[in-house]
Short mmCIF file of C-alpha atoms in Angstrom, two decimals:
data_model
loop_
_atom_site.label_atom_id
_atom_site.label_comp_id
_atom_site.label_asym_id
_atom_site.label_seq_id
_atom_site.Cartn_x
_atom_site.Cartn_y
_atom_site.Cartn_z
CA MET Y 1 177.32 75.01 117.38
CA THR Y 2 180.27 76.24 114.91
CA ALA Y 3 182.57 78.84 116.41
CA GLU Y 4 180.28 80.99 114.58
CA ASP Y 5 176.91 80.42 116.83
CA VAL Y 6 179.79 80.99 120.35
CA ARG Y 7 180.60 84.61 117.99
CA ARG Y 8 177.46 85.63 118.03
CA LEU Y 9 176.59 84.93 121.58
CA ILE Y 10 179.25 86.99 122.75
CA TYR Y 11 178.60 89.96 120.25
CA GLY Y 12 174.92 89.79 121.75
CA GLN Y 13 175.72 92.29 124.70
CA ILE Y 14 176.77 94.50 121.14
CA VAL Y 15 172.92 93.88 120.21
CA SER Y 16 171.47 94.92 123.86
CA LYS Y 17 173.52 98.08 124.23
CA ALA Y 18 171.54 99.16 120.30
CA VAL Y 19 168.58 99.04 122.03
CA GLN Y 20 168.96 100.01 124.64
CA THR Y 21 170.13 102.92 122.78
CA PHE Y 22 167.44 102.96 120.60
CA VAL Y 23 165.21 103.11 124.02
CA LEU Y 24 167.65 106.33 125.32
CA LEU Y 25 167.33 108.48 121.75
CA GLY Y 26 163.00 107.57 122.80
CA LEU Y 27 162.73 106.15 118.94
CA PRO Y 28 160.34 104.60 120.21
CA ASN Y 29 157.40 107.18 121.27
CA LEU Y 30 158.77 108.97 118.53
CA MET Y 31 158.15 106.78 115.76
CA ARG Y 32 155.15 104.90 117.15
CA ASP Y 33 152.47 106.61 114.13
CA ALA Y 34 154.22 106.39 111.14
CA GLU Y 35 156.72 105.90 109.00
CA HIS Y 36 159.95 108.65 109.65
CA PRO Y 37 162.76 109.63 107.19
CA LEU Y 38 166.50 110.31 108.57
CA GLU Y 39 166.04 113.51 108.44
CA GLN Y 40 163.24 114.40 110.35
CA LEU Y 41 164.46 111.79 113.23
CA THR Y 42 167.47 113.18 113.60
CA ARG Y 43 166.46 116.65 114.35
CA SER Y 44 164.35 115.51 116.48
CA VAL Y 45 166.56 113.41 118.84
CA GLY Y 46 170.06 115.55 118.10
CA ALA Y 47 172.09 113.01 116.21
CA ASN Y 48 174.36 112.46 114.06
CA PRO Y 49 172.75 111.32 110.54
CA THR Y 50 175.37 109.13 109.37
CA SER Y 51 175.77 107.50 113.18
CA LEU Y 52 171.37 106.70 113.21
CA ARG Y 53 171.42 105.65 110.24
CA ARG Y 54 173.75 103.29 111.06
CA LEU Y 55 172.13 101.82 114.18
CA LEU Y 56 168.49 101.67 112.70
CA ARG Y 57 169.87 99.52 109.72
CA ALA Y 58 171.61 97.52 112.17
CA LEU Y 59 168.42 97.51 114.62
CA ALA Y 60 166.46 96.51 111.38
CA ALA Y 61 168.11 93.42 110.99
CA PHE Y 62 166.92 92.02 114.79
CA ARG Y 63 162.96 93.35 113.27
CA ILE Y 64 163.14 95.55 115.53
CA VAL Y 65 162.23 98.48 113.06
CA GLN Y 66 162.24 98.29 108.74
CA GLU Y 67 164.42 100.99 106.60
CA THR Y 68 160.65 101.13 103.87
CA ALA Y 69 162.47 103.07 101.98
CA HIS Y 70 165.10 104.55 101.38
CA ASP Y 71 166.38 106.46 104.97
CA THR Y 72 162.49 105.94 105.65
CA PHE Y 73 162.36 103.82 108.98
CA ALA Y 74 159.25 102.54 110.84
CA LEU Y 75 158.86 100.01 113.72
CA GLU Y 76 158.61 96.33 113.07
CA PRO Y 77 156.16 95.06 116.41
CA LEU Y 78 159.20 93.96 118.23
CA GLY Y 79 160.11 97.89 118.24
CA HIS Y 80 156.11 98.62 119.22
CA GLN Y 81 157.07 97.25 122.79
CA LEU Y 82 160.02 99.28 122.63
CA ARG Y 83 157.38 101.90 123.64
CA SER Y 84 156.66 103.23 126.71
CA ASP Y 85 152.58 102.87 126.30
CA THR Y 86 152.07 99.58 125.10
CA PRO Y 87 151.54 97.04 127.87
CA ARG Y 88 153.78 95.03 129.23
CA THR Y 89 156.17 96.80 127.66
CA ALA Y 90 160.04 96.48 127.69
CA HIS Y 91 159.98 99.87 128.08
CA PRO Y 92 162.09 100.60 131.35
CA THR Y 93 163.37 97.06 131.38
CA ALA Y 94 165.49 98.58 128.69
CA LEU Y 95 166.01 101.85 130.63
CA LEU Y 96 167.31 99.68 133.51
CA ALA Y 97 170.04 97.96 131.68
CA ALA Y 98 171.16 101.29 130.56
CA ASN Y 99 171.47 102.43 134.22
CA LEU Y 100 173.67 100.51 137.17
CA VAL Y 101 172.14 97.30 136.78
CA GLY Y 102 173.66 97.00 133.24
CA GLN Y 103 176.88 98.51 135.28
CA ALA Y 104 175.85 95.76 137.65
CA TRP Y 105 175.80 92.65 135.03
CA ASP Y 106 179.39 93.87 133.29
CA GLY Y 107 180.55 92.76 137.21
CA MET Y 108 179.56 89.12 136.84
CA ALA Y 109 183.00 88.43 136.89
CA HIS Y 110 183.16 89.95 140.26
CA ALA Y 111 180.42 88.52 141.48
CA VAL Y 112 181.28 85.02 140.45
CA ARG Y 113 184.72 85.03 141.87
CA THR Y 114 183.91 86.80 145.56
CA GLY Y 115 180.17 85.63 145.38
CA LYS Y 116 179.20 88.99 146.57
CA PRO Y 117 176.87 91.38 144.07
CA ALA Y 118 178.32 93.46 141.97
CA PHE Y 119 175.98 96.11 141.90
CA GLU Y 120 177.47 96.29 145.90
CA GLU Y 121 180.68 96.56 144.62
CA ILE Y 122 179.95 99.53 142.56
CA THR Y 123 177.37 101.71 143.52
CA GLY Y 124 178.43 100.46 147.65
CA THR Y 125 175.23 99.82 148.73
CA PRO Y 126 172.08 97.05 148.53
CA PHE Y 127 170.38 97.40 145.24
CA PHE Y 128 167.12 98.24 147.11
CA SER Y 129 168.74 100.43 149.83
CA TYR Y 130 170.18 102.47 146.80
CA LEU Y 131 166.41 102.07 145.09
CA SER Y 132 165.28 103.71 148.10
CA ASP Y 133 167.77 107.51 147.52
CA ASN Y 134 166.92 107.01 144.15
CA PRO Y 135 163.43 108.05 142.79
CA PRO Y 136 163.44 108.43 139.38
CA LEU Y 137 165.09 104.76 139.38
CA ARG Y 138 162.74 103.49 141.81
CA SER Y 139 159.73 104.39 139.07
CA ILE Y 140 161.86 103.08 136.46
CA PHE Y 141 162.06 99.56 138.96
CA ASP Y 142 158.12 99.61 139.22
CA ALA Y 143 157.33 100.83 135.78
CA SER Y 144 159.38 97.55 134.79
CA GLN Y 145 157.26 94.97 137.39
CA ALA Y 146 154.31 97.10 136.30
CA ALA Y 147 154.97 95.76 132.51
CA GLY Y 148 155.19 92.10 133.82
CA LEU Y 149 152.82 91.74 135.49
CA HIS Y 150 150.45 91.71 132.27
CA ALA Y 151 151.65 88.91 130.76
CA GLU Y 152 150.87 87.29 134.11
CA LEU Y 153 148.24 89.37 135.76
CA PRO Y 154 145.26 86.54 133.57
CA GLY Y 155 146.58 83.31 135.30
CA ILE Y 156 147.18 84.94 138.63
CA LEU Y 157 143.21 85.81 138.65
CA THR Y 158 142.49 82.56 137.44
CA ALA Y 159 144.83 80.49 139.99
CA LEU Y 160 143.36 82.42 142.58
CA GLY Y 161 140.48 81.13 142.16
CA PRO Y 162 137.07 82.67 142.15
CA THR Y 163 136.37 83.09 145.96
CA PRO Y 164 137.05 86.74 147.77
CA PRO Y 165 140.05 87.59 150.00
CA ARG Y 166 138.02 89.18 153.17
CA VAL Y 167 141.61 90.84 153.04
CA ALA Y 168 144.38 90.37 150.24
CA VAL Y 169 148.22 91.79 151.95
CA ASP Y 170 150.52 92.30 149.20
CA VAL Y 171 154.13 91.47 150.80
CA GLY Y 172 157.27 93.74 148.96
CA GLY Y 173 154.28 94.90 145.96
CA GLY Y 174 156.46 98.35 145.31
CA ASP Y 175 153.73 100.80 143.93
CA GLY Y 176 150.98 98.43 144.78
CA ALA Y 177 150.06 97.46 139.98
CA LEU Y 178 149.11 93.70 141.64
CA LEU Y 179 147.75 94.80 144.94
CA GLU Y 180 145.42 97.34 142.68
CA HIS Y 181 144.13 94.23 140.26
CA ILE Y 182 143.75 91.61 142.79
CA LEU Y 183 141.06 94.41 144.44
CA THR Y 184 139.11 96.12 140.79
CA HIS Y 185 138.88 92.14 140.39
CA HIS Y 186 137.51 91.66 143.84
CA PRO Y 187 134.80 94.89 145.21
CA GLY Y 188 134.76 93.59 148.27
CA THR Y 189 137.88 92.75 149.08
CA ARG Y 190 140.45 95.16 151.34
CA GLY Y 191 144.02 95.37 150.44
CA VAL Y 192 146.95 96.13 152.15
CA LEU Y 193 150.59 97.37 151.08
CA LEU Y 194 153.86 96.19 153.13
CA ASP Y 195 157.01 97.50 151.53
CA ARG Y 196 159.68 100.77 152.12
CA PRO Y 197 158.37 104.30 152.94
CA GLU Y 198 159.29 105.25 150.06
CA SER Y 199 156.10 103.30 148.32
CA ARG Y 200 153.01 104.45 149.56
CA GLU Y 201 153.27 107.23 148.17
CA PRO Y 202 153.44 106.21 144.63
CA ALA Y 203 151.06 103.07 145.34
CA THR Y 204 149.20 105.39 147.25
CA ALA Y 205 148.37 107.53 144.11
CA ARG Y 206 147.90 104.36 142.26
CA MET Y 207 145.00 103.52 144.90
CA LYS Y 208 143.38 107.26 143.84
CA ARG Y 209 143.58 106.87 140.17
CA ALA Y 210 141.32 103.66 140.43
CA GLY Y 211 139.17 104.29 143.17
CA LEU Y 212 140.58 101.84 146.08
CA ALA Y 213 142.14 104.41 148.70
CA ASP Y 214 139.36 103.37 150.59
CA ARG Y 215 140.00 100.19 150.82
CA PHE Y 216 143.87 100.38 150.70
CA THR Y 217 145.78 100.12 153.47
CA PHE Y 218 149.79 101.45 153.00
CA HIS Y 219 151.91 99.20 155.82
CA ALA Y 220 155.41 100.83 156.12
CA GLY Y 221 158.47 98.15 156.78
CA ASP Y 222 160.91 95.35 155.99
CA PHE Y 223 159.70 92.39 155.33
CA LEU Y 224 163.25 91.11 156.78
CA THR Y 225 162.41 92.45 159.96
CA ASP Y 226 158.79 93.24 160.67
CA ASP Y 227 155.57 91.13 160.94
CA VAL Y 228 153.66 91.22 158.12
CA PRO Y 229 149.88 92.01 158.43
CA THR Y 230 147.45 89.62 158.59
CA GLY Y 231 145.19 88.72 155.46
CA ASP Y 232 143.73 85.72 154.75
CA LEU Y 233 145.61 85.95 151.11
CA VAL Y 234 149.07 86.95 151.17
CA LEU Y 235 150.76 87.99 147.95
CA LEU Y 236 154.64 87.66 147.24
CA ARG Y 237 155.55 88.57 143.43
CA HIS Y 238 159.07 88.05 142.42
CA ILE Y 239 160.66 88.15 145.71
CA VAL Y 240 162.58 85.73 147.21
CA HIS Y 241 164.24 85.38 143.95
CA ASP Y 242 166.20 88.76 145.27
CA LEU Y 243 166.77 86.83 149.06
CA GLY Y 244 169.70 83.66 149.68
CA ASP Y 245 167.94 80.95 151.59
CA ASN Y 246 168.12 81.82 155.17
CA ASP Y 247 166.32 85.61 154.59
CA ALA Y 248 164.03 83.59 152.13
CA ALA Y 249 162.86 81.44 155.20
CA THR Y 250 162.26 84.32 157.39
CA VAL Y 251 159.81 86.25 155.09
CA LEU Y 252 157.91 82.54 154.04
CA ARG Y 253 157.73 82.05 158.31
CA ALA Y 254 156.18 86.08 158.17
CA CYS Y 255 154.04 85.21 155.60
CA ALA Y 256 153.15 82.04 157.61
CA HIS Y 257 152.30 83.01 160.68
CA ALA Y 258 150.87 86.35 159.07
CA LEU Y 259 147.52 83.88 157.32
CA PRO Y 260 145.10 82.42 159.55
CA PRO Y 261 143.20 78.91 159.73
CA GLY Y 262 142.44 78.56 155.77
CA GLY Y 263 144.67 81.41 154.07
CA ARG Y 264 146.98 81.35 151.28
CA LEU Y 265 149.91 82.79 150.31
CA ALA Y 266 150.21 83.24 146.68
CA LEU Y 267 153.35 82.68 145.76
CA ILE Y 268 155.03 84.04 141.92
CA GLU Y 269 158.70 83.10 140.99
CA MET Y 270 160.53 81.51 137.90
CA ALA Y 271 161.10 77.63 137.81
CA THR Y 272 164.64 76.73 136.59
CA PRO Y 273 163.44 73.36 134.70
CA GLU Y 274 164.64 70.11 137.02
CA THR Y 275 165.75 68.49 134.20
CA ASP Y 276 168.77 69.43 131.16
CA ALA Y 277 166.46 70.49 128.72
CA HIS Y 278 170.19 72.96 127.24
CA GLN Y 279 167.71 73.81 124.19
CA ASP Y 280 164.79 74.99 125.72
CA GLU Y 281 164.39 78.35 125.96
CA LEU Y 282 162.50 78.31 129.20
CA ALA Y 283 165.58 76.91 130.65
CA ARG Y 284 167.64 79.80 128.52
CA ASP Y 285 165.04 82.62 129.86
CA THR Y 286 165.43 80.99 133.82
CA ALA Y 287 169.79 80.71 133.56
CA VAL Y 288 169.78 84.23 132.06
CA MET Y 289 167.49 85.91 134.99
CA ASP Y 290 169.69 83.56 138.22
CA LEU Y 291 172.05 85.68 136.40
CA TYR Y 292 171.23 88.98 136.98
CA MET Y 293 170.26 87.67 140.73
CA MET Y 294 173.77 86.99 140.77
CA CYS Y 295 174.47 90.48 140.10
CA LEU Y 296 171.82 92.38 141.87
CA PHE Y 297 171.69 90.40 145.17
CA ALA Y 298 173.23 88.71 148.12
CA GLY Y 299 172.05 85.35 147.72
CA GLY Y 300 169.05 85.85 145.61
CA ARG Y 301 168.48 82.82 142.52
CA GLU Y 302 166.41 81.79 140.86
CA ARG Y 303 164.83 78.02 142.47
CA SER Y 304 163.99 75.20 141.06
CA THR Y 305 160.31 73.87 141.93
CA GLN Y 306 161.52 71.33 144.42
CA GLU Y 307 164.14 73.68 146.16
CA MET Y 308 160.70 76.00 146.91
CA THR Y 309 158.26 73.27 148.05
CA GLU Y 310 161.27 72.44 150.36
CA LEU Y 311 161.78 75.96 151.32
CA LEU Y 312 158.04 76.56 151.29
CA HIS Y 313 157.62 73.89 153.90
CA SER Y 314 160.75 74.30 156.23
CA SER Y 315 158.32 77.96 156.96
CA GLY Y 316 155.24 76.15 157.74
CA LEU Y 317 153.81 76.21 154.16
CA ASP Y 318 151.89 73.51 152.45
CA VAL Y 319 152.03 73.40 148.46
CA ALA Y 320 148.27 73.51 147.76
CA ASN Y 321 148.28 74.01 143.94
CA ARG Y 322 151.35 75.34 141.25
CA THR Y 323 149.62 77.44 138.48
CA PRO Y 324 152.00 77.42 135.13
CA LEU Y 325 152.61 81.62 134.33
CA PRO Y 326 153.70 83.06 130.62
CA GLY Y 327 157.22 83.73 130.65
CA GLY Y 328 158.13 81.52 133.03
CA ALA Y 329 157.04 82.25 136.43
CA VAL Y 330 154.37 79.10 138.27
CA LEU Y 331 152.26 80.75 141.01
CA THR Y 332 152.38 78.57 143.83
CA LEU Y 333 150.08 78.32 146.34
CA GLY Y 334 150.65 77.30 150.02
CA ARG Y 335 148.58 76.73 153.28
CA PRO Y 336 149.51 76.49 156.92
CA HIS Y 337 150.49 73.53 158.13
CA LYS Y 338 148.60 72.73 161.24
CA THR Y 339 149.90 74.19 164.34
CA GLU Y 340 151.21 71.41 165.97
CA GLU Y 341 152.87 69.71 162.64
CA LEU Y 342 154.28 72.64 162.61
CA VAL Y 343 155.61 72.75 165.68
CA THR Y 344 156.32 69.13 166.29
CA GLU Y 345 158.92 69.78 162.58
CA TRP Y 346 160.62 72.19 165.13
CA PHE Y 347 160.93 69.44 167.41
CA ARG Y 348 162.07 67.19 165.18
CA THR Y 349 164.47 69.54 162.36
CA TYR Y 350 165.57 71.80 165.99
CA LEU Y 351 165.53 71.26 169.21
CA MET Y 352 166.49 67.46 168.71
CA ARG Y 353 169.28 68.04 166.61
CA ASP Y 354 172.83 69.74 167.30
CA HIS Y 355 173.41 73.36 166.35
CA PRO Y 356 177.34 74.39 165.84
CA GLU Y 357 176.16 77.39 167.53
CA LEU Y 358 174.95 76.31 170.97
CA GLY Y 359 178.44 75.60 172.39
CA ARG Y 360 178.29 72.28 173.77
CA PRO Y 361 177.91 69.29 171.81
CA GLY Y 362 174.58 66.88 171.70
CA PRO Y 363 171.07 69.09 170.91
CA VAL Y 364 169.96 72.00 171.41
CA CYS Y 365 167.34 70.33 174.14
CA PRO Y 366 168.40 66.66 174.89
CA PHE Y 367 165.03 66.62 176.96
CA VAL Y 368 162.79 66.34 173.88
CA GLU Y 369 163.78 63.03 172.02
CA PRO Y 370 163.38 61.20 175.15
CA ALA Y 371 159.91 62.76 176.48
CA HIS Y 372 158.75 62.81 172.36
CA ARG Y 373 159.54 59.15 172.79
CA ALA Y 374 157.84 58.92 176.44
CA GLY Y 375 154.30 60.57 175.14
CA THR Y 376 155.22 63.11 177.69
CA ILE Y 377 154.49 66.23 175.49
CA ALA Y 378 151.20 67.61 176.14
CA ILE Y 379 150.24 70.18 173.14
CA GLU Y 380 147.29 72.69 173.69
CA HIS Y 381 146.20 76.16 171.82
CA ALA Y 382 145.56 79.51 172.32
CA GLU Y 383 144.10 80.28 168.89
CA HIS Y 384 142.47 83.69 169.56
CA ILE Y 385 145.25 86.01 171.61
CA ASP Y 386 147.12 87.99 170.87
CA GLY Y 387 148.90 88.83 173.87
CA GLU Y 388 148.75 92.61 174.22
CA ASN Y 389 147.18 91.99 177.37
CA PRO Y 390 149.38 91.47 179.89
CA THR Y 391 146.28 91.17 182.39
CA GLU Y 392 145.61 88.53 179.95
CA LEU Y 393 148.59 87.12 179.03
CA ARG Y 394 149.46 86.00 183.04
CA ARG Y 395 146.03 84.61 183.50
CA LEU Y 396 146.62 81.96 180.46
CA ILE Y 397 149.94 81.30 181.10
CA LEU Y 398 148.57 80.30 184.98
CA GLU Y 399 146.10 78.69 183.93
CA THR Y 400 148.34 76.62 181.76
CA VAL Y 401 150.45 76.25 185.10
CA ALA Y 402 147.24 74.77 186.98
CA LYS Y 403 146.20 72.24 183.55
CA PHE Y 404 150.29 70.85 183.87
CA HIS Y 405 149.85 70.13 187.75
CA ASP Y 406 146.79 68.65 187.24
CA ARG Y 407 146.98 66.57 184.32
CA THR Y 408 147.02 62.91 184.63
CA TRP Y 409 150.60 61.40 183.11
CA ASP Y 410 151.08 58.21 181.28
CA HIS Y 411 155.50 58.08 181.93
CA GLY Y 412 156.46 58.68 185.96
CA ASN Y 413 159.19 59.87 184.71
CA LYS Y 414 158.63 63.65 185.86
CA ALA Y 415 161.53 65.44 184.27
CA LEU Y 416 160.76 63.84 180.79
CA HIS Y 417 156.31 66.04 181.65
CA SER Y 418 156.16 69.02 179.22
CA LEU Y 419 152.73 70.78 178.74
CA VAL Y 420 153.32 73.03 175.75
CA LEU Y 421 150.88 76.32 175.11
CA VAL Y 422 150.72 77.03 171.07
CA LEU Y 423 150.05 81.28 170.56
CA PRO Y 424 149.60 80.88 166.57
CA GLN Y 425 147.99 84.75 167.03
CA LEU Y 426 150.54 86.38 169.20
CA SER Y 427 151.19 89.43 167.38
CA ARG Y 428 155.08 91.21 167.80
CA ALA Y 429 153.95 93.25 170.98
CA GLY Y 430 152.24 90.52 172.21
CA CYS Y 431 155.98 88.54 171.81
CA GLN Y 432 157.35 91.25 173.68
CA GLN Y 433 154.17 91.25 176.87
CA LEU Y 434 155.35 87.96 176.78
CA ASP Y 435 159.09 88.40 177.20
CA GLN Y 436 158.22 90.52 180.19
CA THR Y 437 155.35 88.18 181.65
CA GLN Y 438 157.99 85.37 181.50
CA ALA Y 439 160.54 87.21 183.74
CA ASP Y 440 157.72 88.76 186.36
CA LEU Y 441 156.13 84.83 186.03
CA LYS Y 442 159.24 83.13 187.43
CA PRO Y 443 160.44 83.63 190.56
CA GLU Y 444 156.99 82.44 190.92
CA LEU Y 445 157.18 79.51 189.02
CA ALA Y 446 160.40 79.08 190.40
CA THR Y 447 159.35 78.65 194.21
CA ARG Y 448 157.00 75.84 192.68
CA GLY Y 449 159.14 74.06 191.23
CA LEU Y 450 158.24 74.56 187.86
CA MET Y 451 160.14 76.10 184.70
CA MET Y 452 158.60 78.10 181.85
CA GLY Y 453 160.22 78.60 178.33
CA GLN Y 454 159.26 81.29 175.55
CA PHE Y 455 159.87 80.71 172.28
CA HIS Y 456 158.94 83.07 169.07
CA LYS Y 457 160.90 84.43 166.32
CA HIS Y 458 161.70 87.20 167.96
CA CYS Y 459 163.17 85.72 171.13
CA ALA Y 460 166.70 87.17 172.41
CA GLU Y 461 166.63 84.05 174.63
CA THR Y 462 170.50 83.77 174.18
CA ALA Y 463 172.31 80.08 174.91
CA ALA Y 464 174.33 79.17 178.02
CA ARG Y 465 177.42 78.34 176.48
CA ASN Y 466 177.07 81.05 173.69
CA HIS Y 467 175.54 84.22 174.83
CA THR Y 468 175.78 85.08 170.28
CA PHE Y 469 173.22 82.54 169.67
CA PRO Y 470 169.55 83.64 170.19
CA VAL Y 471 168.45 79.42 170.80
CA SER Y 472 164.96 80.37 171.78
CA GLN Y 473 163.33 81.26 168.09
CA SER Y 474 159.96 79.17 167.10
CA PRO Y 475 158.53 79.29 163.91
CA VAL Y 476 155.44 79.87 166.27
CA PRO Y 477 155.23 81.36 169.39
CA LEU Y 478 154.40 79.15 172.08
CA ILE Y 479 155.43 78.65 176.18
CA ALA Y 480 156.88 75.35 177.52
CA ILE Y 481 155.97 74.27 181.34
CA ARG Y 482 158.11 71.34 182.72
CA ASN Y 483 159.34 70.52 186.40
CA MET Y 484 162.63 71.97 187.04
CA ALA Y 485 165.43 69.69 186.84
CA LEU Y 486 169.25 70.25 187.92
CA HIS Y 487 170.54 71.78 184.56
CA ASP Y 488 168.40 74.65 184.93
CA ILE Y 489 170.95 76.30 187.59
CA LEU Y 490 171.85 77.93 183.90
CA PHE Y 491 168.54 80.03 184.33
CA LEU Y 492 167.87 80.52 187.79
CA HIS Y 493 171.06 81.75 189.37
CA HIS Y 494 171.44 85.39 188.69
CA ASP Y 495 167.89 85.65 191.20
CA ALA Y 496 167.78 84.98 194.76
CA ARG Y 497 164.45 83.81 194.83
CA CYS Y 498 165.08 81.45 191.95
CA PHE Y 499 168.45 80.18 193.16
CA HIS Y 500 166.68 79.52 196.55
CA ALA Y 501 163.91 78.12 195.02
CA TYR Y 502 166.55 75.80 192.47
CA ALA Y 503 168.81 74.97 195.90
CA GLU Y 504 166.04 73.43 197.80
CA ARG Y 505 165.51 70.62 195.58
CA PHE Y 506 169.85 70.63 194.67
CA GLY Y 507 171.39 71.22 196.82
CA ASN Y 508 172.48 68.32 197.85
CA ARG Y 509 173.68 66.58 195.06
CA PHE Y 510 175.90 70.06 195.44
CA ALA Y 511 176.86 69.27 198.36
CA LYS Y 512 178.41 65.88 197.71
CA GLY Y 513 180.23 66.93 194.66
CA GLY Y 514 177.69 64.98 192.48
CA VAL Y 515 177.63 67.66 189.59
CA ALA Y 516 179.81 66.83 187.15
CA ASP Y 517 179.01 70.17 184.38
CA PRO Y 518 181.69 72.30 185.94
CA LEU Y 519 179.78 75.07 184.55
CA PHE Y 520 176.54 74.38 187.08
CA VAL Y 521 179.44 74.46 189.36
CA GLN Y 522 180.39 77.46 188.44
CA HIS Y 523 176.95 78.79 188.93
CA TYR Y 524 175.98 77.46 191.99
CA GLU Y 525 178.98 78.47 194.01
CA ARG Y 526 178.57 81.62 192.50
CA ALA Y 527 175.52 82.13 193.49
CA ALA Y 528 175.58 80.53 196.88
CA ALA Y 529 178.22 82.68 197.52
CA ARG Y 530 176.66 85.69 196.73
CA PHE Y 531 172.75 84.97 197.79
CA ARG Y 532 173.84 84.51 201.51
CA PRO Y 533 175.09 80.61 201.60
CA ASP Y 534 173.39 79.92 205.23
CA GLN Y 535 169.66 79.57 203.35
CA THR Y 536 171.00 77.60 199.90
CA SER Y 537 170.89 74.16 201.69
CA GLY Y 538 168.08 72.29 201.01
CA GLN Y 539 166.54 68.24 200.19
CA ASP Y 540 167.45 66.84 196.43
CA GLU Y 541 164.06 66.38 195.44
CA THR Y 542 165.84 63.20 193.27
CA ALA Y 543 168.27 61.96 196.47
#
């Protein structure tokens, strides 16, 4: 490559501005049908004739238009792609580039220096929050998404196969363009769109125009904080590349949780090449899109297929198939791990490892690894309970406690016995009810020498040594029943009944000075003083 070639790259911004100006003036639509004299175009768009001639002749060099006779111009095939009524039109993309999106690209140096998106530096607000407050720009963005869909749609429908889903859930689907095509293609399918409230009106209008309103539900929410509605097909089209790894994993976990056994996630994203094929057109396209993401979104980026596989797997999903789509995108079909595999993976990658926010060295739960090694973690499932009926949930937990007592354990160390009940269909409201039921049952179970912990992705329980760290969050809701242990003073010192049950078992050890951890001693002594010392001594069951 010569210096002249590099200069052409630098001057590419001028070409982009010329195309944007061509669209802003409305010329692609105006010139759609015939050849047009310069004088007529000048009057129609209110331009300076000399400057307009120079613009059009410059665009002719790039085959956007052609000068068919002196000062007479017509669209070339590339120019027709800028008309607003052309399938797969680039018209809204040009309008986005001519707006604040282009200004964000101009701020790339800020993004590179700081690691923060230039869009937020310019506007003071994240991209999608800005769109929420600017309906005209939101409409342009939705139109750009819908135009890109035309190229991908045949491949998407082929990859999803002929079997119709019962319920298709489009996460972050904007005005519902993709979901409209899914519902049209599968007449028996119902559709749910999860997006911000401002998408309700355009999505509902689209479905009414298509005659699909009776099979469509709009679900207002934020996919980073709210549950994803349940469906046997969940669609994520060009959403994950807007997000950093942590937020992407949050969304993918929510999608995995929304899928019943046998359900599928259709993830549509660009895929960066795994090789150093710098001259490859796909490599250039994904490189450009990656810089686009960097300028607009905190943490947003394009990922390789290997990176996407790792992200899916850590979120509870296995890759079932991949289908390349036109334009460089790839449709990845994901299926949920078997629930038990998901739980054991969480044991291995979280509970059995150190965590910097825990407030102490050692694994998050020191008992899981020896219990796992001894084979004393029993896992059971309650597949069809949403947890929202408190009576049903309480009965289920007490039945699990009875199973724990009645179970024949192969290992004699009671401290390692654990019965885990997985509740994969627990709703967010069910998770809240689980928190309340655990608190209600805690004293009763403590008097029986038992502990019950609840874990789910919304759990607010914090680490004993760091009250800002939510330690009990898991990819799938579950409860764990085990015998009371010495360290449980950390969880039992607030309530008199719980503390008395603890002191009956471990009071002698404290009385003899046999507890080394100063935090255990501090909690015990304060609780003993608070809850009548004459009732706090007892026989240590481990003595």
